[in-house]
XYZ file of C-alpha atoms in Angstrom:
332
model
C -10.229 22.321 22.016
C -7.017 20.278 21.679
C -8.261 17.928 24.397
C -11.520 17.387 22.482
C -9.553 16.555 19.312
C -7.412 14.127 21.309
C -10.520 12.365 22.681
C -11.995 12.119 19.184
C -8.754 10.711 17.818
C -8.546 8.063 20.567
C -12.226 7.209 20.121
C -11.741 6.839 16.354
C -8.733 4.568 16.950
C -10.690 2.450 19.435
C -13.641 2.082 17.047
C -11.359 0.967 14.200
C -9.592 -1.574 16.411
C -12.976 -2.914 17.554
C -14.092 -3.214 13.903
C -10.964 -5.230 13.075
C -11.392 -7.438 16.157
C -15.101 -7.932 15.410
C -14.476 -9.057 11.827
C -11.707 -11.461 12.880
C -13.926 -12.890 15.656
C -16.803 -13.401 13.200
C -14.538 -15.118 10.663
C -13.084 -17.467 13.289
C -16.420 -18.283 14.930
C -18.085 -18.976 11.579
C -15.229 -21.218 10.463
C -14.172 -18.888 7.648
C -10.635 -18.370 8.980
C -8.476 -21.436 9.552
C -5.766 -20.581 12.077
C -4.539 -24.183 12.227
C -3.636 -23.990 8.518
C -1.332 -21.058 9.297
C 1.010 -23.327 11.278
C 2.274 -24.837 8.040
C 3.935 -21.508 7.166
C 6.167 -21.875 10.224
C 7.885 -24.955 8.786
C 11.511 -24.128 7.837
C 11.221 -24.091 4.023
C 7.909 -22.152 3.752
C 9.080 -19.763 6.482
C 12.351 -18.961 4.695
C 10.699 -18.659 1.273
C 7.913 -16.496 2.668
C 10.405 -14.208 4.427
C 12.481 -13.856 1.238
C 9.404 -13.057 -0.888
C 8.109 -10.383 1.473
C 11.652 -9.071 1.911
C 11.880 -8.613 -1.862
C 8.518 -6.860 -1.813
C 9.806 -4.355 0.758
C 13.088 -3.853 -1.121
C 11.423 -3.109 -4.466
C 8.870 -0.826 -2.794
C 11.845 1.054 -1.317
C 13.586 1.236 -4.708
C 10.360 2.672 -6.128
C 10.421 5.450 -3.537
C 14.115 6.072 -4.231
C 13.450 6.647 -7.945
C 10.747 9.190 -7.098
C 13.177 11.044 -4.836
C 15.769 11.157 -7.639
C 13.161 12.934 -9.753
C 13.211 15.637 -7.040
C 17.044 15.793 -7.321
C 17.408 14.061 -3.953
C 19.969 11.280 -3.826
C 18.992 8.907 -1.029
C 20.717 5.602 -0.253
C 18.574 2.465 -0.333
C 19.435 1.199 3.157
C 18.257 4.318 5.066
C 15.114 4.393 2.914
C 14.486 0.700 3.633
C 14.733 1.394 7.357
C 12.158 4.180 6.983
C 9.919 1.803 5.007
C 10.096 -0.753 7.820
C 9.409 1.944 10.412
C 6.372 2.899 8.338
C 5.286 -0.754 8.321
C 5.471 -0.817 12.111
C 3.253 2.264 12.337
C 0.783 0.724 9.892
C 0.038 -1.747 12.694
C 0.385 0.800 15.492
C -1.937 3.336 13.802
C -5.364 2.790 12.167
C -5.354 2.246 8.413
C -2.638 1.592 5.876
C -1.618 5.248 5.495
C -0.327 5.952 9.005
C 3.056 4.494 8.095
C 3.289 6.749 5.039
C 2.919 9.826 7.223
C 5.650 8.593 9.576
C 7.967 7.853 6.612
C 7.463 11.364 5.276
C 8.015 12.900 8.715
C 11.313 11.119 9.418
C 12.588 11.674 5.899
C 11.885 15.387 6.299
C 13.759 15.407 9.627
C 16.822 14.114 7.767
C 16.280 16.363 4.725
C 15.063 19.554 6.385
C 15.125 21.491 3.101
C 12.902 18.929 1.353
C 9.583 19.081 3.209
C 7.469 19.352 0.050
C 9.501 16.627 -1.682
C 9.068 14.315 1.312
C 5.281 14.719 1.264
C 4.883 14.555 -2.517
C 7.195 11.546 -2.941
C 5.311 9.495 -0.344
C 1.921 10.555 -1.750
C 2.879 9.781 -5.369
C 4.486 6.520 -4.233
C 1.156 5.478 -2.695
C -0.864 6.611 -5.739
C 1.359 4.804 -8.257
C 1.334 1.690 -6.048
C -2.476 1.651 -6.135
C -2.440 2.420 -9.866
C -0.324 -0.652 -10.625
C -2.659 -2.774 -8.490
C -5.601 -1.669 -10.620
C -3.569 -2.223 -13.798
C -2.591 -5.747 -12.762
C -6.163 -6.665 -11.816
C -7.485 -5.388 -15.166
C -4.853 -7.281 -17.168
C -5.765 -10.550 -15.409
C -9.494 -9.847 -15.840
C -9.012 -9.340 -19.578
C -6.857 -12.483 -19.747
C -9.568 -14.511 -18.016
C -12.533 -12.537 -19.365
C -14.594 -15.633 -20.147
C -14.609 -16.525 -16.464
C -15.354 -12.898 -15.508
C -18.448 -12.962 -17.727
C -19.722 -16.091 -15.997
C -20.194 -14.192 -12.706
C -22.484 -11.185 -12.336
C -20.428 -9.807 -9.425
C -17.101 -10.225 -11.227
C -18.568 -8.669 -14.363
C -19.630 -5.612 -12.350
C -16.218 -5.461 -10.689
C -14.602 -5.440 -14.133
C -16.526 -2.334 -15.205
C -15.916 -0.661 -11.839
C -12.179 -1.217 -12.206
C -12.243 0.040 -15.794
C -13.738 3.254 -14.401
C -11.201 3.405 -11.549
C -8.356 2.851 -14.030
C -9.660 5.685 -16.230
C -9.951 8.067 -13.251
C -6.452 7.131 -12.034
C -4.970 7.634 -15.509
C -6.684 11.001 -15.938
C -5.572 12.131 -12.462
C -1.953 11.161 -13.111
C -2.043 12.900 -16.479
C -3.284 16.121 -14.882
C -0.680 15.883 -12.108
C 2.272 15.187 -14.390
C 1.408 17.009 -17.619
C 3.704 19.818 -18.756
C 1.085 21.353 -21.058
C 0.458 24.966 -20.156
C -3.308 24.812 -20.765
C -3.847 22.180 -18.048
C -1.238 23.696 -15.726
C -2.915 27.094 -15.795
C -6.364 25.630 -15.121
C -5.102 23.608 -12.146
C -3.208 26.635 -10.785
C -6.410 28.695 -10.874
C -8.304 25.985 -8.955
C -5.531 25.739 -6.328
C -5.552 29.502 -5.820
C -9.149 29.221 -4.599
C -8.149 26.888 -1.758
C -7.180 27.951 1.776
C -3.386 27.869 2.303
C -3.046 28.012 -1.469
C 0.733 28.577 -1.305
C 1.292 25.123 0.192
C -0.922 23.411 -2.359
C 0.791 25.208 -5.238
C 4.229 24.161 -3.915
C 3.030 20.564 -3.613
C 1.605 20.655 -7.146
C 4.858 22.117 -8.528
C 6.808 19.352 -6.795
C 4.440 16.686 -8.117
C 4.881 17.945 -11.680
C 8.570 17.037 -11.587
C 7.624 13.356 -11.591
C 6.168 13.769 -15.055
C 9.397 15.278 -16.406
C 11.012 11.862 -16.747
C 8.794 9.189 -18.380
C 11.637 6.670 -18.060
C 11.706 7.063 -14.283
C 7.931 6.748 -14.130
C 8.231 3.449 -16.008
C 10.876 2.389 -13.505
C 8.517 3.210 -10.642
C 5.694 1.185 -12.223
C 8.116 -1.684 -12.907
C 9.408 -1.771 -9.326
C 5.836 -1.567 -8.060
C 4.775 -4.542 -10.199
C 7.747 -6.606 -8.994
C 6.958 -5.737 -5.355
C 3.334 -6.780 -5.805
C 4.211 -9.942 -7.722
C 6.545 -10.967 -4.868
C 3.639 -10.425 -2.444
C 1.301 -12.472 -4.635
C 3.806 -15.337 -4.786
C 3.827 -15.237 -0.986
C 0.052 -15.740 -1.068
C 0.418 -18.606 -3.549
C 3.017 -20.214 -1.255
C 0.740 -19.786 1.779
C -2.187 -21.263 -0.166
C -0.195 -24.275 -1.299
C 1.263 -25.191 2.100
C -2.053 -24.571 3.897
C -3.743 -27.350 1.923
C -6.698 -25.057 1.208
C -5.794 -24.070 -2.355
C -7.565 -27.046 -3.981
C -8.181 -26.011 -7.628
C -7.151 -22.353 -7.283
C -5.109 -21.286 -10.318
C -2.318 -18.739 -10.169
C -4.472 -16.378 -12.218
C -6.962 -16.409 -9.318
C -4.334 -14.996 -6.969
C -3.185 -12.405 -9.507
C -6.755 -11.145 -9.864
C -7.922 -11.335 -6.264
C -4.752 -10.074 -4.553
C -4.627 -6.561 -6.113
C -8.322 -6.066 -5.335
C -7.830 -7.314 -1.788
C -4.701 -5.202 -1.277
C -6.669 -2.120 -2.273
C -9.308 -2.970 0.337
C -6.647 -3.193 3.067
C -5.410 0.289 2.096
C -8.724 1.828 3.206
C -8.126 3.379 6.673
C -10.797 1.410 8.522
C -8.563 -0.737 10.733
C -4.859 -0.999 11.658
C -2.930 -2.323 8.594
C -6.234 -3.477 7.094
C -6.598 -6.305 9.629
C -10.109 -7.707 9.517
C -11.007 -5.732 6.404
C -8.443 -7.693 4.398
C -9.797 -11.007 5.689
C -13.370 -10.095 4.755
C -12.323 -8.779 1.322
C -10.220 -11.850 0.484
C -12.997 -14.165 1.659
C -15.556 -12.429 -0.563
C -13.280 -12.151 -3.614
C -11.845 -15.678 -3.517
C -15.264 -17.250 -3.022
C -16.750 -15.309 -5.929
C -13.851 -16.116 -8.225
C -13.614 -19.784 -7.229
C -17.380 -20.291 -7.230
C -17.450 -22.096 -3.885
C -16.924 -21.304 -0.194
C -13.350 -21.617 1.014
C -11.182 -20.575 3.965
C -8.317 -19.890 1.547
C -8.661 -16.097 1.215
C -8.782 -15.080 4.904
C -6.116 -17.652 5.821
C -3.461 -16.535 3.337
C -3.941 -12.794 3.953
C -3.639 -13.470 7.699
C -0.363 -15.296 7.028
C 0.872 -12.281 5.049
C -0.134 -9.834 7.784
C 1.688 -11.911 10.419
C 4.883 -11.950 8.335
C 4.522 -8.223 7.582
C 4.087 -7.558 11.284
C 7.395 -9.371 11.861
C 9.076 -6.962 9.446
C 7.268 -4.175 11.290
C 8.939 -5.310 14.521
C 12.300 -4.843 12.808
C 11.052 -1.373 11.932
C 10.178 -0.826 15.597
C 13.817 -1.613 16.462
C 15.052 1.021 13.989
C 12.480 3.468 15.373
C 13.690 2.934 18.939
C 17.273 3.419 17.756
C 16.291 6.820 16.380
C 14.542 7.797 19.613
C 17.595 6.720 21.622
C 19.903 8.832 19.442
C 17.581 11.821 19.910
C 17.726 11.390 23.700
C 21.545 11.166 23.591
C 21.755 14.410 21.615
C 19.456 16.133 24.119
C 21.566 14.880 27.033
C 24.733 16.295 25.401
C 23.084 19.698 25.027
């Protein structure tokens, strides 16, 4: 039975890698992805600026996680959390989808905080949910700001209403997770008691409720998330400018397209959203700009390459951990 599950897992991984490779191949062959334009990001000034911007994005994403852990009465230093974030980034590329790294982060944090298993899982899950929530929020704000342009495109107009619905569902979900009102708590408890392994789900729900006990910390989390995403968007703007493909693309274009595109890369279809991100950015940029351009796939590829470099740093920290584990075993 275990062998069958292992075969299915490997087959699923292979299929997702093939999907990513197929999309990239199609984009390159059809001239929709300009690899030559990526070389400009390797020049000293763009390279340093790009590294700093993505570095800031990782740092503020780590600070966001740290605030959530404080809500669980867990004091964790930023540097060890940053190392876990980078290890997670490495596994985003080593495992299919953008959530593989989250699971690894939770696992290694639990190994260090053996009495905080539920907190490790809930903090990583809520961190991911609030990150996606701020993406939707940012996209909606830009859509409202540039609503006249949104109305000029049927596709963008539909996307606006879809994201209004997504924002409503997210807000309602977060309210139900964080609310301290007994009426809602009792109803959710009754639903959880119907599930298999109900004790685990109830513990997770109880842990999740703690995040709603401090509105100030929730605002901090949203603020850090916005800063992390804005740093990532400025990376895309930088990549667009130095690539020579930006043409008449306004900053508002990036601030609208990027959150939507980032959400697409979070879907576990391919490792770290490779391929899926290129297709999503190509579709979104072309619809927003009103003409065909290589800009979208090119700049998200640049970001993924830089993120992969940070992931390699994470791989170094991961190997350090494995080496320490081996040393401990040898001593015993």
